[in-house]
Short mmCIF file of C-alpha atoms and ligand atoms in Angstrom, two decimals:
data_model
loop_
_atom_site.label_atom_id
_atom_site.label_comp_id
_atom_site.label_asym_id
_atom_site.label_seq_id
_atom_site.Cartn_x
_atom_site.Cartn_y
_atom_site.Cartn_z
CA UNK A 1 39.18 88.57 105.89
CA UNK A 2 42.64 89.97 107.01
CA UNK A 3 44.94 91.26 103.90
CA UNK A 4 48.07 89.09 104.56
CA UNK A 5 50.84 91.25 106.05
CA UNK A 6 53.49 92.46 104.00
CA UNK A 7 58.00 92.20 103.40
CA UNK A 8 59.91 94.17 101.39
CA UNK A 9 63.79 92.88 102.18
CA UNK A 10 67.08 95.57 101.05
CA UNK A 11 70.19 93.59 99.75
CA UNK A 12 73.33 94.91 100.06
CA UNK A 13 76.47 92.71 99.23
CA UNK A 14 78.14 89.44 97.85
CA UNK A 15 75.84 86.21 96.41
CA UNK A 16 76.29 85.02 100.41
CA UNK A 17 73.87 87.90 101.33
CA UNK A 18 71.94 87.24 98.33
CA UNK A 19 71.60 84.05 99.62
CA UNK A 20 70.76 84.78 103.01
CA UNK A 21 67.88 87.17 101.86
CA UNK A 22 66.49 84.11 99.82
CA UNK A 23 66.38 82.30 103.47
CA UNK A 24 65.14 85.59 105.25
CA UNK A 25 62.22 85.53 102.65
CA UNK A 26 61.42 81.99 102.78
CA UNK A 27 61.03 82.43 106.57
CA UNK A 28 58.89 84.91 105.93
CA UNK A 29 56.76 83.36 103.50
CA UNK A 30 56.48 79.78 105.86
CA UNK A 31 54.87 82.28 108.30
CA UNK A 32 52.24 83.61 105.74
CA UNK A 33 53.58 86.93 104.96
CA UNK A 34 53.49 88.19 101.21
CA UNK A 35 56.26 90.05 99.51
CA UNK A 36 55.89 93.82 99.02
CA UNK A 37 57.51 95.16 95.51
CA UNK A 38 57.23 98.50 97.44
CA UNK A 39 59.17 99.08 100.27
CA UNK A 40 57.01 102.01 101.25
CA UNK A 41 53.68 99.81 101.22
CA UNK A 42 55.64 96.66 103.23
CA UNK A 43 54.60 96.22 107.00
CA UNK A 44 58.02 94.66 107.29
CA UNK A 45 61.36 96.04 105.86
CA UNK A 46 64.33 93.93 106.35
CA UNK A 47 67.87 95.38 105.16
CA UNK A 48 70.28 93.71 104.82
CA UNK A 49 73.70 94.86 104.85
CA UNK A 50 77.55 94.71 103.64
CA UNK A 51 80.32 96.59 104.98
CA UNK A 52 83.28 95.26 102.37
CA UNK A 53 83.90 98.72 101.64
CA UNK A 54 83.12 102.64 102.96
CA UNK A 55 80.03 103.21 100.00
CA UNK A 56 78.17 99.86 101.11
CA UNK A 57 78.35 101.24 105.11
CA UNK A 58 77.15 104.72 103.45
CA UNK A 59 74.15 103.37 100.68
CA UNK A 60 73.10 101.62 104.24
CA UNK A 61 72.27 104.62 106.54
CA UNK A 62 70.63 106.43 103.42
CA UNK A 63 68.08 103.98 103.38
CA UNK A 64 67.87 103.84 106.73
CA UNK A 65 67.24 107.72 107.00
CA UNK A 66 64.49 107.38 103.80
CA UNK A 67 62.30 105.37 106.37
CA UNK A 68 62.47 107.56 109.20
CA UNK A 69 59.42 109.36 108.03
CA UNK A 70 57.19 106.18 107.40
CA UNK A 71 58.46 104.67 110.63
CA UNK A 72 57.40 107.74 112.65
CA UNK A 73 53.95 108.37 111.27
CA UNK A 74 53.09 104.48 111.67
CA UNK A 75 54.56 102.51 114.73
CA UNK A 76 53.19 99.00 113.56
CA UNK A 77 55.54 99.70 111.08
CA UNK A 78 59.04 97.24 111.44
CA UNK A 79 62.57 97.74 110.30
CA UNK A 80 64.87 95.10 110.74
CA UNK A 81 68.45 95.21 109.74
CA UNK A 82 70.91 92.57 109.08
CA UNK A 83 73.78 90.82 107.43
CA UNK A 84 77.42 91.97 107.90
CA UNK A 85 77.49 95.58 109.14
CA UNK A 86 76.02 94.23 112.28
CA UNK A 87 78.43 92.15 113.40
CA UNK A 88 80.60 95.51 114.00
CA UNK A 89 79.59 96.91 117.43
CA UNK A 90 80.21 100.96 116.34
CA UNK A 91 78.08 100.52 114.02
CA UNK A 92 74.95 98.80 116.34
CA UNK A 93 75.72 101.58 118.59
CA UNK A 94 75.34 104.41 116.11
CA UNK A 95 71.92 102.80 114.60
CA UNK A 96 70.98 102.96 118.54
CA UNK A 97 72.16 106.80 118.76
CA UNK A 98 71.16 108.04 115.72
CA UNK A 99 68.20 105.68 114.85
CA UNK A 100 66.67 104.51 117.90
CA UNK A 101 63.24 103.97 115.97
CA UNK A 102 65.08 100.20 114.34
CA UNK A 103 62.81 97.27 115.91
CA UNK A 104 65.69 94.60 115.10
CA UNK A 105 68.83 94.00 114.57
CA UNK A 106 70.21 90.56 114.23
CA UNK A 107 73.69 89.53 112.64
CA UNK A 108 74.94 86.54 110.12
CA UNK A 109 75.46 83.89 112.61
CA UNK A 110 71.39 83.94 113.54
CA UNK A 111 69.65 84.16 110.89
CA UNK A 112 67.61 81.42 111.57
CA UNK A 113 66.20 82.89 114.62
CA UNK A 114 64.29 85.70 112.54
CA UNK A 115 60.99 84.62 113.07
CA UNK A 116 61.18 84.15 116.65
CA UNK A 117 62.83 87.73 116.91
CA UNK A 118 59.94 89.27 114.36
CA UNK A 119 56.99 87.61 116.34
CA UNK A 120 58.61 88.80 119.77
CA UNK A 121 58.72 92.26 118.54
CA UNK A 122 55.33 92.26 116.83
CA UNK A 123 53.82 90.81 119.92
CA UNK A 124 55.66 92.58 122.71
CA UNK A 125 56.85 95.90 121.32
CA UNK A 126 59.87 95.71 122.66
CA UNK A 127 63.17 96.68 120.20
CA UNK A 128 65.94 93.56 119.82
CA UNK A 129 69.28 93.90 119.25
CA UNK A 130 70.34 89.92 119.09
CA UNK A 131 73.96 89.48 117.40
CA UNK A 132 76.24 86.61 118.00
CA UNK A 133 80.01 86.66 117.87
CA UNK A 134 80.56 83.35 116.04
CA UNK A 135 78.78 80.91 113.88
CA UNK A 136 77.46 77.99 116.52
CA UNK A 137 76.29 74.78 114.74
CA UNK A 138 75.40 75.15 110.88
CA UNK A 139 71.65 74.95 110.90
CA UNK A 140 70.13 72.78 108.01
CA UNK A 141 66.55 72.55 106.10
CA UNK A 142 66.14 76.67 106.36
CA UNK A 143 63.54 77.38 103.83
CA UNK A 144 64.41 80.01 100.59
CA UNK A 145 62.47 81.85 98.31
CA UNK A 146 64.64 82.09 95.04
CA UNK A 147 65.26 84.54 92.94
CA UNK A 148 65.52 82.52 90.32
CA UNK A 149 63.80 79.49 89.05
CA UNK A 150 66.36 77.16 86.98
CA UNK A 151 68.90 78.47 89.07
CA UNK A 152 69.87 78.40 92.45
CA UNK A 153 72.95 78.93 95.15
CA UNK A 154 73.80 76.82 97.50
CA UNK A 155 76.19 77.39 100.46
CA UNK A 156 79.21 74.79 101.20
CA UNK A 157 81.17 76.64 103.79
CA UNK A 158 80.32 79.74 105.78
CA UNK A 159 82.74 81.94 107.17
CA UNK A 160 86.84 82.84 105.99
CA UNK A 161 90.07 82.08 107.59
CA UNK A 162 92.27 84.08 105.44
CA UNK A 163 92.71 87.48 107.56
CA UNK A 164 93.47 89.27 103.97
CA UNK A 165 94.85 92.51 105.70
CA UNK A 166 91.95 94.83 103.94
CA UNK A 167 89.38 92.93 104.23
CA UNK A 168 86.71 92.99 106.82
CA UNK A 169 84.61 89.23 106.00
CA UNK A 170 86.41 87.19 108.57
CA UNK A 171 85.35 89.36 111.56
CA UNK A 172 81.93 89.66 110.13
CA UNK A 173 81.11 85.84 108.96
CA UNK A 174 83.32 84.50 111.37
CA UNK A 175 85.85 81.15 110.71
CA UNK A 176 85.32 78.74 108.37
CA UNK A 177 82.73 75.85 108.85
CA UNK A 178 82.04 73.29 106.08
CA UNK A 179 78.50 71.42 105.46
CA UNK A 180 78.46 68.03 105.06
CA UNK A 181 78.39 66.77 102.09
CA UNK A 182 75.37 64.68 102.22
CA UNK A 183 73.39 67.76 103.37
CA UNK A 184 74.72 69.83 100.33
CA UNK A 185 73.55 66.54 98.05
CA UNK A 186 70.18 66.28 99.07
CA UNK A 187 69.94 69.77 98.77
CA UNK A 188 70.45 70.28 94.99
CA UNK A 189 68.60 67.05 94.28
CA UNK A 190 65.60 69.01 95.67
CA UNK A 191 66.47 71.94 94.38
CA UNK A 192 66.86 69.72 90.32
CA UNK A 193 63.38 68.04 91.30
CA UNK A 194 62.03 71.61 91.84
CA UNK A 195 63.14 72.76 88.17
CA UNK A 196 66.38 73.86 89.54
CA UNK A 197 69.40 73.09 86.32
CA UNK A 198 72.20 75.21 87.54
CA UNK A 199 73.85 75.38 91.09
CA UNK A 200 76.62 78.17 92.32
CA UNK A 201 78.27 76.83 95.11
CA UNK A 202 78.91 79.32 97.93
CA UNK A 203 81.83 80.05 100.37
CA UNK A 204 84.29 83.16 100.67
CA UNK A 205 87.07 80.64 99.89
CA UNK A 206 84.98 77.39 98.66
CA UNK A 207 88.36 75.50 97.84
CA UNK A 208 88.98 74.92 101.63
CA UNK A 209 86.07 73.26 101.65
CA UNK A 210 86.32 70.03 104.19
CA UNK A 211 83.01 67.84 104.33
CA UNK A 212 84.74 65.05 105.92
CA UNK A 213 88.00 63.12 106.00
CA UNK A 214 86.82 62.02 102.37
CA UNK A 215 85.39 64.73 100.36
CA UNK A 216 87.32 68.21 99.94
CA UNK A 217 86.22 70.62 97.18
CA UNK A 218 86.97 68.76 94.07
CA UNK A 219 85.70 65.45 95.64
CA UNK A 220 82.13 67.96 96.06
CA UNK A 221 82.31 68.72 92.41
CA UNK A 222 82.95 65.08 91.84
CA UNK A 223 79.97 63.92 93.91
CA UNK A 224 77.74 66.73 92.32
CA UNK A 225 78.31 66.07 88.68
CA UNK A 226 77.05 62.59 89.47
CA UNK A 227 73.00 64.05 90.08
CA UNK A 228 70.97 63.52 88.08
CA UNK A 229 68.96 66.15 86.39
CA UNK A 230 71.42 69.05 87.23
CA UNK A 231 73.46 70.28 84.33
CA UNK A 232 75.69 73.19 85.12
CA UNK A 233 77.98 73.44 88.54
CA UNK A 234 79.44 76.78 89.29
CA UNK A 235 81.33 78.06 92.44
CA UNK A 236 82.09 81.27 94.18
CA UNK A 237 85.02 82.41 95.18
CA UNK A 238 88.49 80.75 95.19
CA UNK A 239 91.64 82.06 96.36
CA UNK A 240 94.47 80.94 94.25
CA UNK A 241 96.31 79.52 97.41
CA UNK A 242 93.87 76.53 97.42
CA UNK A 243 93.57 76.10 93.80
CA UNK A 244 94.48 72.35 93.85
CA UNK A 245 95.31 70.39 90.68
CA UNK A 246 92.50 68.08 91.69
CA UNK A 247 90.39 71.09 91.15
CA UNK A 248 91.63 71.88 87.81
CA UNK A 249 91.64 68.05 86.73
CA UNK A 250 88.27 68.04 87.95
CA UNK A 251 87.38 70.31 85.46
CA UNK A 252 88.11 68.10 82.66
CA UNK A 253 86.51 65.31 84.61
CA UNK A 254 83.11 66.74 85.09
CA UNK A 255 81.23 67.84 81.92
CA UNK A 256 79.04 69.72 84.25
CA UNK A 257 81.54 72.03 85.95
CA UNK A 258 81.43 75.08 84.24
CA UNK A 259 84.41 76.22 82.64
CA UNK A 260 84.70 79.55 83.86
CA UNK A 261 86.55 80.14 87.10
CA UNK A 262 86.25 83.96 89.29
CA UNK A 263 89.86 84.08 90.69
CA UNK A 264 90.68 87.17 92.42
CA UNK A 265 94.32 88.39 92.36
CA UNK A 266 94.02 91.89 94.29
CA UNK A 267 97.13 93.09 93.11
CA UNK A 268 100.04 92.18 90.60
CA UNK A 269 102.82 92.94 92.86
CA UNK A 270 104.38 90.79 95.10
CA UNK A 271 105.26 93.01 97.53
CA UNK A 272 101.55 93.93 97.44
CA UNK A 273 100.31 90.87 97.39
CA UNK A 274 102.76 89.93 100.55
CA UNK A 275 101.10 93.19 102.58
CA UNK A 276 97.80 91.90 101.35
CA UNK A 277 99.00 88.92 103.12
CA UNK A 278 97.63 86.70 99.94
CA UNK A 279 100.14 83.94 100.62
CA UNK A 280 100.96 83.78 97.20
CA UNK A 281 103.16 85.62 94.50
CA UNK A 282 102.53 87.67 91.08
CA UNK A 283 104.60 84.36 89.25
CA UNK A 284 102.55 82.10 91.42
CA UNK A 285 99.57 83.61 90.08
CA UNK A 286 100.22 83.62 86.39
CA UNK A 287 101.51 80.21 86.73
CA UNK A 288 98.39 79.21 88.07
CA UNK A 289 96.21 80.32 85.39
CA UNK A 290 98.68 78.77 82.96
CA UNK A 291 98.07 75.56 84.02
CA UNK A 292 94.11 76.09 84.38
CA UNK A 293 94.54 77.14 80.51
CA UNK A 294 97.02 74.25 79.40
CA UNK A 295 94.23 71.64 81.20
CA UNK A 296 91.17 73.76 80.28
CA UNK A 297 92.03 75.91 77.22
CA UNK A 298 88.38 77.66 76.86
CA UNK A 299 88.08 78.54 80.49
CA UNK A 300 86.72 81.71 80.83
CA UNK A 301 88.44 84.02 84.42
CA UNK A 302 87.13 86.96 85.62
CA UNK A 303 89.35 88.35 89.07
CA UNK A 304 89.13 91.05 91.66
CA UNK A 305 91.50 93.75 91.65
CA UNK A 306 91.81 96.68 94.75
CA UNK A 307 93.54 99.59 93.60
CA UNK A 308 95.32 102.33 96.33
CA UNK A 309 96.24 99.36 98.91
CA UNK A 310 98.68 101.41 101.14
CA UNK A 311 101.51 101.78 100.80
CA UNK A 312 101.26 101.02 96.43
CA UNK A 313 103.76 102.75 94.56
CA UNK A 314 103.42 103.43 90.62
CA UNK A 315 105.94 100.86 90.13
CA UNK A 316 103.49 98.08 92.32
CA UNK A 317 100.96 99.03 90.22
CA UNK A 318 102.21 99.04 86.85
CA UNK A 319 103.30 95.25 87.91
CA UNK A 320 99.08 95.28 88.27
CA UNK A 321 98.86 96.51 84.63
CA UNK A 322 101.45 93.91 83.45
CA UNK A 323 99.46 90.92 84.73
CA UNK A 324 95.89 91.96 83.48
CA UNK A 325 97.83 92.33 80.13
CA UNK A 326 99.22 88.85 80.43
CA UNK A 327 96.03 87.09 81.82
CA UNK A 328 93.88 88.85 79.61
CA UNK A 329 90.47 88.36 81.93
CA UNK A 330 86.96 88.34 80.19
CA UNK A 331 86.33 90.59 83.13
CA UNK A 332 87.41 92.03 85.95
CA UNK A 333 85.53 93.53 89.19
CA UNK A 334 87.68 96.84 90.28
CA UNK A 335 87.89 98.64 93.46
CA UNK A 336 89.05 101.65 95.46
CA UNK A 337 90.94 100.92 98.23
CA UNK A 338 88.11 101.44 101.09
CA UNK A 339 90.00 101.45 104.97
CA UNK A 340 88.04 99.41 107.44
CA UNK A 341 88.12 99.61 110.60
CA UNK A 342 89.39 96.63 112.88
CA UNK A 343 91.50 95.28 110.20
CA UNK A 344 95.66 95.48 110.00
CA UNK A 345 95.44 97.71 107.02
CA UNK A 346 93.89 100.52 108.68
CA UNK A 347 96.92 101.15 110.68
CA UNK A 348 99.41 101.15 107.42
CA UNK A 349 101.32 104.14 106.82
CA UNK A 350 101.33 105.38 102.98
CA UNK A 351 97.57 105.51 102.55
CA UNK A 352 97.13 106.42 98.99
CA UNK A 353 95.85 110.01 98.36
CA UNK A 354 92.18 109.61 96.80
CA UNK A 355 93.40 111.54 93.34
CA UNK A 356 96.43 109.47 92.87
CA UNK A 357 93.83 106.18 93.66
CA UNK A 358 91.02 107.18 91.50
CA UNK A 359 93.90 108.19 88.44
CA UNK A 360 95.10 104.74 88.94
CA UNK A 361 91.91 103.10 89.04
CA UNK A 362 90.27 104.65 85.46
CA UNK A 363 93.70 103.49 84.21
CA UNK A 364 92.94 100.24 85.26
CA UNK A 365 89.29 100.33 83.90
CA UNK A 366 90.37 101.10 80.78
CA UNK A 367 93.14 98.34 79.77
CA UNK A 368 90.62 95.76 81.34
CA UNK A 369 87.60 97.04 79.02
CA UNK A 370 89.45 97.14 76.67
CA UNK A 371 90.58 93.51 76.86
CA UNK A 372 86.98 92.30 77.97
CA UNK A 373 85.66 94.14 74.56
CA UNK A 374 88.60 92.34 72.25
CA UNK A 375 87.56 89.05 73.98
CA UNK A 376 83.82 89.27 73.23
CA UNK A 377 84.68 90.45 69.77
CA UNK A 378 86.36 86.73 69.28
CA UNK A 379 82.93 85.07 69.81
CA UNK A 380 81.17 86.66 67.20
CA UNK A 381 80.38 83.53 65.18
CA UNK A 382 80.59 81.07 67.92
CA UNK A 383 77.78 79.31 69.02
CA UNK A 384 77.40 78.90 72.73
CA UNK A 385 75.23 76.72 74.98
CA UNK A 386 72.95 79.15 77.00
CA UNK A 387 71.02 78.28 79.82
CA UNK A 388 67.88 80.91 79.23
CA UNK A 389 66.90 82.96 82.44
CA UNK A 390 64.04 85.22 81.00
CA UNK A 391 62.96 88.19 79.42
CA UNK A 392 65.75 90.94 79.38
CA UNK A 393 65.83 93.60 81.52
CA UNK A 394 65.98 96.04 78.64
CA UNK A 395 63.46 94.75 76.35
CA UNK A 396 59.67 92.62 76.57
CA UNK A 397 60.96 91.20 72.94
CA UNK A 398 64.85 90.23 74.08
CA UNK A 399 65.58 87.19 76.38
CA UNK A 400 68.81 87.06 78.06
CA UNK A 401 70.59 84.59 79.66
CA UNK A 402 74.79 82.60 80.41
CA UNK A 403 76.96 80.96 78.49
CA UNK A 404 78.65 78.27 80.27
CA UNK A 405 81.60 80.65 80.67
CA UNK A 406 79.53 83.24 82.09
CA UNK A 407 78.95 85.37 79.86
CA UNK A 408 75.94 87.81 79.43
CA UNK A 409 74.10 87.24 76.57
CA UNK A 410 70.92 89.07 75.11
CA UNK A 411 69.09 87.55 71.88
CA UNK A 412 65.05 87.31 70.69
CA UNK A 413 63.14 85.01 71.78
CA UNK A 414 59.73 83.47 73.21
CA UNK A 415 58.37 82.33 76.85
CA UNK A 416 58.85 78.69 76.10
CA UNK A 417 62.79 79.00 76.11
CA UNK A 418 62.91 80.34 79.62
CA UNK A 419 64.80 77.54 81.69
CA UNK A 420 66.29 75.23 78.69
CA UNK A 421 70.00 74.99 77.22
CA UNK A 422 69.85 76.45 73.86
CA UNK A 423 72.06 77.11 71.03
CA UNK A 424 72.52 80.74 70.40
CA UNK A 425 74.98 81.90 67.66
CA UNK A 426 76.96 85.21 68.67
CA UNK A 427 76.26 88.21 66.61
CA UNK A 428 78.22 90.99 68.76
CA UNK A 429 80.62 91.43 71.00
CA UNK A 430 79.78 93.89 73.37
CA UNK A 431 82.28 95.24 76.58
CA UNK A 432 79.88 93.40 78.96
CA UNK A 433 77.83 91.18 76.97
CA UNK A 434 77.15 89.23 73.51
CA UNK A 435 74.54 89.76 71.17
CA UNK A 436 73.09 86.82 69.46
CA UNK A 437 70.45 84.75 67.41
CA UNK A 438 68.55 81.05 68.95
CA UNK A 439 69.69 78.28 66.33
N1 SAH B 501 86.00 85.93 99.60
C1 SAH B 501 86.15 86.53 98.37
C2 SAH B 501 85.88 87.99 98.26
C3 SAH B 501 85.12 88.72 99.28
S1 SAH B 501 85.04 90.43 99.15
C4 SAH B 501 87.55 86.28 97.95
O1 SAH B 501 88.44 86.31 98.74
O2 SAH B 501 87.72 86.10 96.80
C5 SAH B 501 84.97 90.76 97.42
C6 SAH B 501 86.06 91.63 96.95
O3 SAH B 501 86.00 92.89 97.55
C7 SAH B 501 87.46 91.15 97.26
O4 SAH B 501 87.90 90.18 96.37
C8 SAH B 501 88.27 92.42 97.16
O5 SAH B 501 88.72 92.63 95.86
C9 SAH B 501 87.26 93.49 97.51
N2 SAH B 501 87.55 94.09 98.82
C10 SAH B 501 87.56 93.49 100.03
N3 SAH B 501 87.91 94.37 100.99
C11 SAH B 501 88.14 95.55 100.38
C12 SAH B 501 88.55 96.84 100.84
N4 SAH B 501 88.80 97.09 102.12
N5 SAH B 501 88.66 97.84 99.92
C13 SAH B 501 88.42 97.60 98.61
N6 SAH B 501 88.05 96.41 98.13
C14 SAH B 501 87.91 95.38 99.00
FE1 SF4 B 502 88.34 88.69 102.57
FE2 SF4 B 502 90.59 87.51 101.90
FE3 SF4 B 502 88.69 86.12 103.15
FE4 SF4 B 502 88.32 86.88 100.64
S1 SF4 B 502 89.89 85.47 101.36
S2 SF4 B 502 86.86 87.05 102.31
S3 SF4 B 502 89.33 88.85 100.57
S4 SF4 B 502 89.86 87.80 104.00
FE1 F3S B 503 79.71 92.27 102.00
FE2 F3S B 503 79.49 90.54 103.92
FE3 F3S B 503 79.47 89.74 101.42
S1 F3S B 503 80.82 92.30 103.92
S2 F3S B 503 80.76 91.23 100.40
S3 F3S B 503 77.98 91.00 102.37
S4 F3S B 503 80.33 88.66 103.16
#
């Protein structure tokens, strides 16, 4: 008998790619391949790729260059590459200059096609490059291998409209396009008779989310909290232009809306913020998570912040300092400036010199660990409703799992809790997670 061939897929990138390599490997699976926890012992290799900042572009062509040895003692052997960096054309014609031996590369508006592209290549041994421009029609009923069992993600929308001046998603996922919402229902009541009990929704901005003439975001979340079986609803990411109050009453409304909310705020000056073009102010902001806290007052917020957008003076940035004081986040994602190419930023004058960014940006680290370690300190005591994902990564004898606001937590356990809601006491307040006990 043959030994089923073997995948090993790469992810680079947001819960979207995440997401996509779920679909990749379902493919893969429907056409009988196994998965590979080696990627030197796959027959297949799939990266797949990000290009939100310089270090994603750069951890890419290091793999790349680890399986240039593998590739050229074994020919049968196929790399595929994917996801965002492909939609850039300098960087499909370096792979072809500088790494010729790549079998395919396809980008984020085909992903669907993968198995016609792998059997084409396996069969003809001929190289692909197939990348579209846009998103056509959204293609439904794509099979996914999860990563996790009791939890899944599910994409709304595809694509951004925003043009953020730094950023580089719309030209790589192309303009917004919504599902409709029956498709996204049936989905998760597959997914809930499957085992599934939490859903993330997915979108680059998921509160411009348009089914139809009848259902925007918060009527989703409305529609959602209504299935039965599912217990937790979580989404990813909003941009605090959108933030309706419908969305924030719907968070009282829905007992299965989490409340925790990922609201990035880039920068906490105006002026910033205006160059950024965020299409919304530092008082905007702040007023904004006021009223999420007066209608919601244990919400949970975590934000992005880019430090060393051009053009930032100390004064800009202290205004950044002022508002993580004010907010007070339970956490905070931080970044280095990163220039990418194509977008309106890379032309600014006043690009910040890299000392002067990275002196800001362990400045910023520290006030917001600081905060995220006083906040997890207050919980010691609490008891919080967990949904348990499995055995830590740390330790066979610790299981680990979220609290509805998101929060890490790692605490003993057994097999049999993996997948329910359980009461778990806090014990500790760690920087980036809780300790605590199962009641
Ligand atoms: N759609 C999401 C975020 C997508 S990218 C949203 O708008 O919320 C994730 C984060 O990467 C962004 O929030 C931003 O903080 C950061 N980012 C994007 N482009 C960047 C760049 N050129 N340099 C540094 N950080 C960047
Ligand atoms: Fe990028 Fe802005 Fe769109 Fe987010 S909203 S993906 S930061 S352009
Ligand atoms: Fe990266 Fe693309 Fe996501 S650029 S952050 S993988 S949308």
């Amino acid at each position: 008998m043959n030994k089923p061939k073997t995948y090993h897929i790469t992810t680079f990138g947001c819960q979207m790619n995440e997401h996509d390599s779920e679909t990749i490997a379902g493919m893969l699976s429907q056409m009988g391949f196994c998965e590979s926890p080696q990627r030197d012992e796959a027959d297949v290799v799939i990266i797949n790729t990000c290009s939100v900042r310089e270090n994603a572009d750069k951890r890419f062509f290091g793999t790349l260059g680890q399986l240039k040895k593998k590739k050229l003692a074994d020919p049968e052997f196929t790399v595929c590459v994917c996801g965002c960096m492909m939609q850039q054309q300098h960087i499909i014609d370096s792979i072809k200059t500088k790494y010729p031996w790549v079998d395919i590369i396809f980008g984020t508006h085909n992903i669907h096609q993968f198995p016609q592209l792998l059997e084409s290549v396996i069969s003809e041994k001929e190289k692909i490059v197939d990348v579209w421009e846009d998103g056509g029609e959204i293609v439904e009923g794509l099979p996914a291998k999860r990563l996790y069992k009791h939890k899944a993600f599910v994409n709304i929308m595809y694509g951004c409209n925003n043009f953020c001046t730094y950023c580089i998603v719309p030209y790589t996922r192309g303009r917004e396009r919504s599902r409709r919402p029956l498709d996204i229902i049936d989905e998760v009541k597959l997914l809930v008779a499957d085992g599934v009990r939490e859903v993330t929704l997915l979108g680059q901005n998921v509160n411009s989310y348009r089914g139809d003439e009848k259902t925007d975001f918060a009527d989703l979340i409305y529609r959602l909290n209504e299935v039965e079986g599912l217990e937790r609803i979580r989404f990813m990411t909003s941009h605090p232009k959108d933030l309706s109050d419908k969305l924030i009453q719907a968070y009282v409304d829905c007992n299965k809306l989490c409340n925790y909310i990922h609201l990035p705020v880039q920068s906490g000056s105006s002026p910033v913020l205006a160059r950024m073009n965020r299409k919304y102010t530092k008082e905007d902001y702040l007023e904004l998570i006021a009223k999420l806290r007066k209608a919601v007052p244990d919400i949970t917020i975590s934000t992005d912040i880019i430090v060393g957008f051009p053009g930032e003076t100390e004064a800009d940035f202290e205004e950044t300092l002022d508002l993580v004081g004010r907010v007070r986040y339970d956490s905070a994602f931080t970044f280095l400036y990163s220039i990418r190419k194509g977008t309106p930023a890379e032309e600014y004058e006043d690009q910040i010199p890299e000392d002067v960014k990275h002196q800001r940006f362990n400045r910023l680290v520290e006030t917001v660990n600081s905060i995220s370690a006083e906040k997890n300190a207050a919980y010691v005591g609490k008891v919080e409703k967990v949904l348990v994902e499995g055995v830590s990564k740390t330790s066979a004898q610790r299981y680990t799992g979220r609290t509805e606001g998101f929060k890490l937590i790692n605490f003993p356990g057994t097999p049999k809790l993996a997948g329910k809601i359980v009461d778990v006491k806090v014990t500790e307040g760690k920087t980036f997670s809780l300790e605590g006990e199962v009641l």
